[in-house]
mmCIF file of C-alpha atoms in Angstrom:
data_model
loop_
_atom_site.group_PDB
_atom_site.id
_atom_site.type_symbol
_atom_site.label_atom_id
_atom_site.label_comp_id
_atom_site.label_asym_id
_atom_site.label_seq_id
_atom_site.Cartn_x
_atom_site.Cartn_y
_atom_site.Cartn_z
ATOM 1 C CA UNK A 1 1.552 -7.543 31.976
ATOM 2 C CA UNK A 2 -0.136 -4.747 30.079
ATOM 3 C CA UNK A 3 -3.719 -3.558 30.295
ATOM 4 C CA UNK A 4 -6.606 -5.371 28.660
ATOM 5 C CA UNK A 5 -6.862 -5.498 24.887
ATOM 6 C CA UNK A 6 -9.885 -4.691 22.736
ATOM 7 C CA UNK A 7 -10.164 -6.717 19.526
ATOM 8 C CA UNK A 8 -12.478 -5.521 16.773
ATOM 9 C CA UNK A 9 -13.532 -7.907 13.999
ATOM 10 C CA UNK A 10 -14.821 -5.506 11.366
ATOM 11 C CA UNK A 11 -15.472 -7.622 8.263
ATOM 12 C CA UNK A 12 -15.043 -5.952 4.860
ATOM 13 C CA UNK A 13 -14.646 -2.174 5.133
ATOM 14 C CA UNK A 14 -13.921 0.780 2.825
ATOM 15 C CA UNK A 15 -10.408 2.068 3.415
ATOM 16 C CA UNK A 16 -10.686 5.775 4.133
ATOM 17 C CA UNK A 17 -13.229 5.679 7.007
ATOM 18 C CA UNK A 18 -11.071 3.098 8.790
ATOM 19 C CA UNK A 19 -7.941 5.190 8.223
ATOM 20 C CA UNK A 20 -9.658 8.221 9.738
ATOM 21 C CA UNK A 21 -10.887 6.124 12.669
ATOM 22 C CA UNK A 22 -7.326 4.913 13.367
ATOM 23 C CA UNK A 23 -5.980 8.445 13.238
ATOM 24 C CA UNK A 24 -8.754 9.753 15.485
ATOM 25 C CA UNK A 25 -8.298 6.928 18.007
ATOM 26 C CA UNK A 26 -4.551 7.582 18.177
ATOM 27 C CA UNK A 27 -4.975 11.360 18.524
ATOM 28 C CA UNK A 28 -7.604 11.088 21.252
ATOM 29 C CA UNK A 29 -6.273 8.193 23.330
ATOM 30 C CA UNK A 30 -4.901 8.801 26.822
ATOM 31 C CA UNK A 31 -2.354 6.986 28.943
ATOM 32 C CA UNK A 32 -5.026 4.649 30.324
ATOM 33 C CA UNK A 33 -6.747 3.904 26.999
ATOM 34 C CA UNK A 34 -6.774 0.172 26.274
ATOM 35 C CA UNK A 35 -4.805 -0.988 23.244
ATOM 36 C CA UNK A 36 -6.771 -2.319 20.277
ATOM 37 C CA UNK A 37 -6.203 -4.759 17.422
ATOM 38 C CA UNK A 38 -8.522 -4.485 14.421
ATOM 39 C CA UNK A 39 -9.029 -7.493 12.144
ATOM 40 C CA UNK A 40 -10.685 -6.772 8.807
ATOM 41 C CA UNK A 41 -10.596 -6.866 5.017
ATOM 42 C CA UNK A 42 -10.711 -3.829 2.744
ATOM 43 C CA UNK A 43 -12.667 -3.034 -0.356
ATOM 44 C CA UNK A 44 -10.276 -2.705 -3.352
ATOM 45 C CA UNK A 45 -7.809 0.155 -2.899
ATOM 46 C CA UNK A 46 -4.208 1.097 -3.621
ATOM 47 C CA UNK A 47 -2.473 2.825 -0.721
ATOM 48 C CA UNK A 48 0.622 4.934 -1.202
ATOM 49 C CA UNK A 49 2.873 5.328 1.841
ATOM 50 C CA UNK A 50 4.965 8.343 2.791
ATOM 51 C CA UNK A 51 7.871 7.115 0.649
ATOM 52 C CA UNK A 52 5.559 6.281 -2.256
ATOM 53 C CA UNK A 53 6.551 7.399 -5.742
ATOM 54 C CA UNK A 54 4.063 8.023 -8.531
ATOM 55 C CA UNK A 55 6.032 5.933 -11.034
ATOM 56 C CA UNK A 56 5.172 2.788 -9.046
ATOM 57 C CA UNK A 57 1.483 3.298 -9.896
ATOM 58 C CA UNK A 58 1.515 1.707 -13.339
ATOM 59 C CA UNK A 59 -2.181 1.452 -14.255
ATOM 60 C CA UNK A 60 -4.512 1.858 -11.260
ATOM 61 C CA UNK A 61 -7.587 2.130 -13.492
ATOM 62 C CA UNK A 62 -10.832 2.371 -11.539
ATOM 63 C CA UNK A 63 -9.295 1.237 -8.235
ATOM 64 C CA UNK A 64 -8.884 4.305 -5.996
ATOM 65 C CA UNK A 65 -5.446 5.455 -4.817
ATOM 66 C CA UNK A 66 -5.183 6.824 -1.281
ATOM 67 C CA UNK A 67 -2.078 8.570 0.056
ATOM 68 C CA UNK A 68 -1.515 7.503 3.654
ATOM 69 C CA UNK A 69 0.677 8.365 6.634
ATOM 70 C CA UNK A 70 2.313 4.951 7.103
ATOM 71 C CA UNK A 71 5.818 4.065 6.073
ATOM 72 C CA UNK A 72 6.559 2.261 2.845
ATOM 73 C CA UNK A 73 5.612 2.478 -0.802
ATOM 74 C CA UNK A 74 2.472 1.471 -2.700
ATOM 75 C CA UNK A 75 0.462 -1.700 -2.104
ATOM 76 C CA UNK A 76 -2.969 -3.134 -2.812
ATOM 77 C CA UNK A 77 -5.705 -4.148 -0.382
ATOM 78 C CA UNK A 78 -8.802 -6.128 -1.322
ATOM 79 C CA UNK A 79 -11.260 -8.763 -0.081
ATOM 80 C CA UNK A 80 -9.566 -12.009 0.903
ATOM 81 C CA UNK A 81 -6.562 -10.218 2.388
ATOM 82 C CA UNK A 82 -6.304 -10.191 6.184
ATOM 83 C CA UNK A 83 -5.602 -6.739 7.605
ATOM 84 C CA UNK A 84 -4.290 -6.537 11.165
ATOM 85 C CA UNK A 85 -4.131 -2.999 12.538
ATOM 86 C CA UNK A 86 -2.134 -2.619 15.758
ATOM 87 C CA UNK A 87 -3.208 0.392 17.817
ATOM 88 C CA UNK A 88 -0.784 -0.008 20.684
ATOM 89 C CA UNK A 89 0.805 2.192 23.350
ATOM 90 C CA UNK A 90 4.403 1.176 22.693
ATOM 91 C CA UNK A 91 5.752 3.169 25.642
ATOM 92 C CA UNK A 92 3.468 1.295 28.027
ATOM 93 C CA UNK A 93 4.322 -2.028 26.437
ATOM 94 C CA UNK A 94 8.034 -1.127 26.491
ATOM 95 C CA UNK A 95 8.255 -2.238 22.847
ATOM 96 C CA UNK A 96 10.333 -0.407 20.247
ATOM 97 C CA UNK A 97 9.224 0.155 16.661
ATOM 98 C CA UNK A 98 11.752 -2.269 15.198
ATOM 99 C CA UNK A 99 10.769 -4.820 17.825
ATOM 100 C CA UNK A 100 7.116 -4.497 16.822
ATOM 101 C CA UNK A 101 7.973 -4.879 13.129
ATOM 102 C CA UNK A 102 9.984 -8.008 13.930
ATOM 103 C CA UNK A 103 7.088 -9.343 16.009
ATOM 104 C CA UNK A 104 4.623 -8.856 13.135
ATOM 105 C CA UNK A 105 6.954 -10.606 10.728
ATOM 106 C CA UNK A 106 7.546 -13.482 13.130
ATOM 107 C CA UNK A 107 3.800 -13.812 13.734
ATOM 108 C CA UNK A 108 3.293 -14.440 10.016
ATOM 109 C CA UNK A 109 6.276 -16.814 9.856
ATOM 110 C CA UNK A 110 5.108 -18.886 12.828
ATOM 111 C CA UNK A 111 1.451 -18.998 11.803
ATOM 112 C CA UNK A 112 2.497 -20.082 8.316
ATOM 113 C CA UNK A 113 4.697 -22.795 9.845
ATOM 114 C CA UNK A 114 1.552 -24.215 11.453
ATOM 115 C CA UNK A 115 0.339 -24.806 7.867
ATOM 116 C CA UNK A 116 3.743 -26.263 6.882
ATOM 117 C CA UNK A 117 4.541 -23.165 4.821
ATOM 118 C CA UNK A 118 8.157 -21.996 5.013
ATOM 119 C CA UNK A 119 7.948 -18.206 5.119
ATOM 120 C CA UNK A 120 10.674 -15.735 6.043
ATOM 121 C CA UNK A 121 11.359 -11.997 6.420
ATOM 122 C CA UNK A 122 14.012 -10.052 4.504
ATOM 123 C CA UNK A 123 16.348 -7.625 6.233
ATOM 124 C CA UNK A 124 16.409 -5.248 3.256
ATOM 125 C CA UNK A 125 12.722 -5.454 2.285
ATOM 126 C CA UNK A 126 10.137 -5.420 5.121
ATOM 127 C CA UNK A 127 7.451 -8.055 4.823
ATOM 128 C CA UNK A 128 7.237 -11.834 4.669
ATOM 129 C CA UNK A 129 8.111 -13.973 1.655
ATOM 130 C CA UNK A 130 7.811 -17.530 0.345
ATOM 131 C CA UNK A 131 10.295 -18.665 -2.328
ATOM 132 C CA UNK A 132 11.022 -15.039 -3.204
ATOM 133 C CA UNK A 133 7.350 -14.100 -3.610
ATOM 134 C CA UNK A 134 5.719 -11.666 -1.205
ATOM 135 C CA UNK A 135 3.055 -13.037 1.127
ATOM 136 C CA UNK A 136 2.584 -10.192 3.623
ATOM 137 C CA UNK A 137 3.257 -6.444 3.642
ATOM 138 C CA UNK A 138 3.962 -4.245 6.657
ATOM 139 C CA UNK A 139 3.563 -0.542 7.296
ATOM 140 C CA UNK A 140 3.443 1.374 10.578
ATOM 141 C CA UNK A 141 3.091 4.897 11.882
ATOM 142 C CA UNK A 142 3.971 5.900 15.432
ATOM 143 C CA UNK A 143 2.581 9.069 16.974
ATOM 144 C CA UNK A 144 3.165 10.115 20.581
ATOM 145 C CA UNK A 145 4.561 6.677 21.337
ATOM 146 C CA UNK A 146 1.500 4.877 19.937
ATOM 147 C CA UNK A 147 1.362 2.757 16.795
ATOM 148 C CA UNK A 148 -1.281 2.421 14.111
ATOM 149 C CA UNK A 149 -1.526 0.754 10.682
ATOM 150 C CA UNK A 150 -0.055 -2.773 10.698
ATOM 151 C CA UNK A 151 0.146 -5.726 8.329
ATOM 152 C CA UNK A 152 -1.636 -7.186 5.317
ATOM 153 C CA UNK A 153 -1.520 -10.958 4.731
ATOM 154 C CA UNK A 154 -2.706 -12.369 1.395
ATOM 155 C CA UNK A 155 -4.986 -15.316 2.131
ATOM 156 C CA UNK A 156 -7.541 -15.962 -0.631
ATOM 157 C CA UNK A 157 -7.878 -12.953 -2.908
ATOM 158 C CA UNK A 158 -7.652 -11.708 -6.477
ATOM 159 C CA UNK A 159 -3.940 -10.961 -6.865
ATOM 160 C CA UNK A 160 -4.233 -9.435 -10.354
ATOM 161 C CA UNK A 161 -4.426 -5.778 -9.143
ATOM 162 C CA UNK A 162 -0.849 -6.117 -7.878
ATOM 163 C CA UNK A 163 0.150 -6.265 -11.557
ATOM 164 C CA UNK A 164 -1.037 -2.657 -11.914
ATOM 165 C CA UNK A 165 1.676 -1.420 -9.523
ATOM 166 C CA UNK A 166 5.256 -2.079 -8.528
ATOM 167 C CA UNK A 167 4.378 -3.697 -5.184
ATOM 168 C CA UNK A 168 6.220 -1.931 -2.355
ATOM 169 C CA UNK A 169 8.283 -0.163 -5.014
ATOM 170 C CA UNK A 170 9.819 -3.329 -6.506
ATOM 171 C CA UNK A 171 9.224 -3.776 -10.258
ATOM 172 C CA UNK A 172 8.329 -7.355 -11.119
ATOM 173 C CA UNK A 173 7.825 -8.483 -7.530
ATOM 174 C CA UNK A 174 5.485 -11.468 -7.550
ATOM 175 C CA UNK A 175 2.820 -11.864 -4.891
ATOM 176 C CA UNK A 176 1.634 -15.140 -3.388
ATOM 177 C CA UNK A 177 -1.210 -16.062 -1.038
ATOM 178 C CA UNK A 178 -1.852 -18.631 1.650
ATOM 179 C CA UNK A 179 -4.536 -20.498 -0.295
ATOM 180 C CA UNK A 180 -2.022 -21.362 -3.031
ATOM 181 C CA UNK A 181 0.238 -22.955 -0.426
ATOM 182 C CA UNK A 182 -2.211 -24.559 2.007
ATOM 183 C CA UNK A 183 -5.634 -25.443 0.631
ATOM 184 C CA UNK A 184 -7.050 -26.009 4.127
ATOM 185 C CA UNK A 185 -6.335 -22.438 5.289
ATOM 186 C CA UNK A 186 -9.160 -19.904 5.450
ATOM 187 C CA UNK A 187 -9.623 -16.334 6.629
ATOM 188 C CA UNK A 188 -11.262 -17.181 9.956
ATOM 189 C CA UNK A 189 -8.651 -19.734 11.015
ATOM 190 C CA UNK A 190 -5.619 -17.707 9.945
ATOM 191 C CA UNK A 191 -6.905 -14.512 11.562
ATOM 192 C CA UNK A 192 -7.583 -16.343 14.831
ATOM 193 C CA UNK A 193 -4.088 -17.846 14.885
ATOM 194 C CA UNK A 194 -2.555 -14.453 14.164
ATOM 195 C CA UNK A 195 -4.560 -12.857 16.942
ATOM 196 C CA UNK A 196 -3.632 -15.540 19.475
ATOM 197 C CA UNK A 197 0.046 -15.241 18.584
ATOM 198 C CA UNK A 198 0.129 -11.456 18.911
ATOM 199 C CA UNK A 199 -1.852 -11.284 22.156
ATOM 200 C CA UNK A 200 0.312 -13.955 23.765
ATOM 201 C CA UNK A 201 3.599 -12.336 22.723
ATOM 202 C CA UNK A 202 2.459 -8.865 23.762
ATOM 203 C CA UNK A 203 1.243 -10.201 27.117
ATOM 204 C CA UNK A 204 -2.287 -8.871 27.517
ATOM 205 C CA UNK A 205 -4.337 -9.735 30.614
ATOM 206 C CA UNK A 206 -7.651 -10.214 28.841
ATOM 207 C CA UNK A 207 -9.225 -9.732 25.437
ATOM 208 C CA UNK A 208 -12.552 -7.963 24.934
ATOM 209 C CA UNK A 209 -14.096 -8.651 21.500
ATOM 210 C CA UNK A 210 -16.239 -6.146 19.592
ATOM 211 C CA UNK A 211 -17.774 -6.308 16.126
ATOM 212 C CA UNK A 212 -17.748 -2.624 15.212
ATOM 213 C CA UNK A 213 -16.063 0.716 15.740
ATOM 214 C CA UNK A 214 -17.311 2.877 18.588
#
């Protein structure tokens, strides 16, 4: 069993202050610092990962573009998309990076199965898909054995900004969201199921909930 887990439900947040908070938390944490999972939505933003290429930004318009320190290419975040940031001490958990990526993907697959949605990962294209359309995107950074960033699951959002980019570097990739596939699903229920899945699989003793950043 690992130490306790702190869960922060942060509502809708601008991107850059949360990015800086993740980086600061990771830089300042010690060996005894409790792991955290942040659940939130972002105000509209395109984020360009370390492998991101400018040609995949087709027509960002008034939506800001932020270059970030996670893996991967360019994606879009906006209200109605569940963001799950995993700020975990992987050494303490004895979890490898690939194992954590697989766990995130399987969390989406299994939670979607509870809504009778058949979702699946792809070995050559990280993320989770339904009928060839992308449902969830993943991107991580590991520093000093600790992870930050995480996953983005489309639930009930405006998908049109994805047409202004090549999502994850794939021209013509179509996006899909949970609400199109299961009318009964909503942000609160899906986020709770995701949280329960991750905390159970990672084996935390107890969960302490907070509504804001310290």
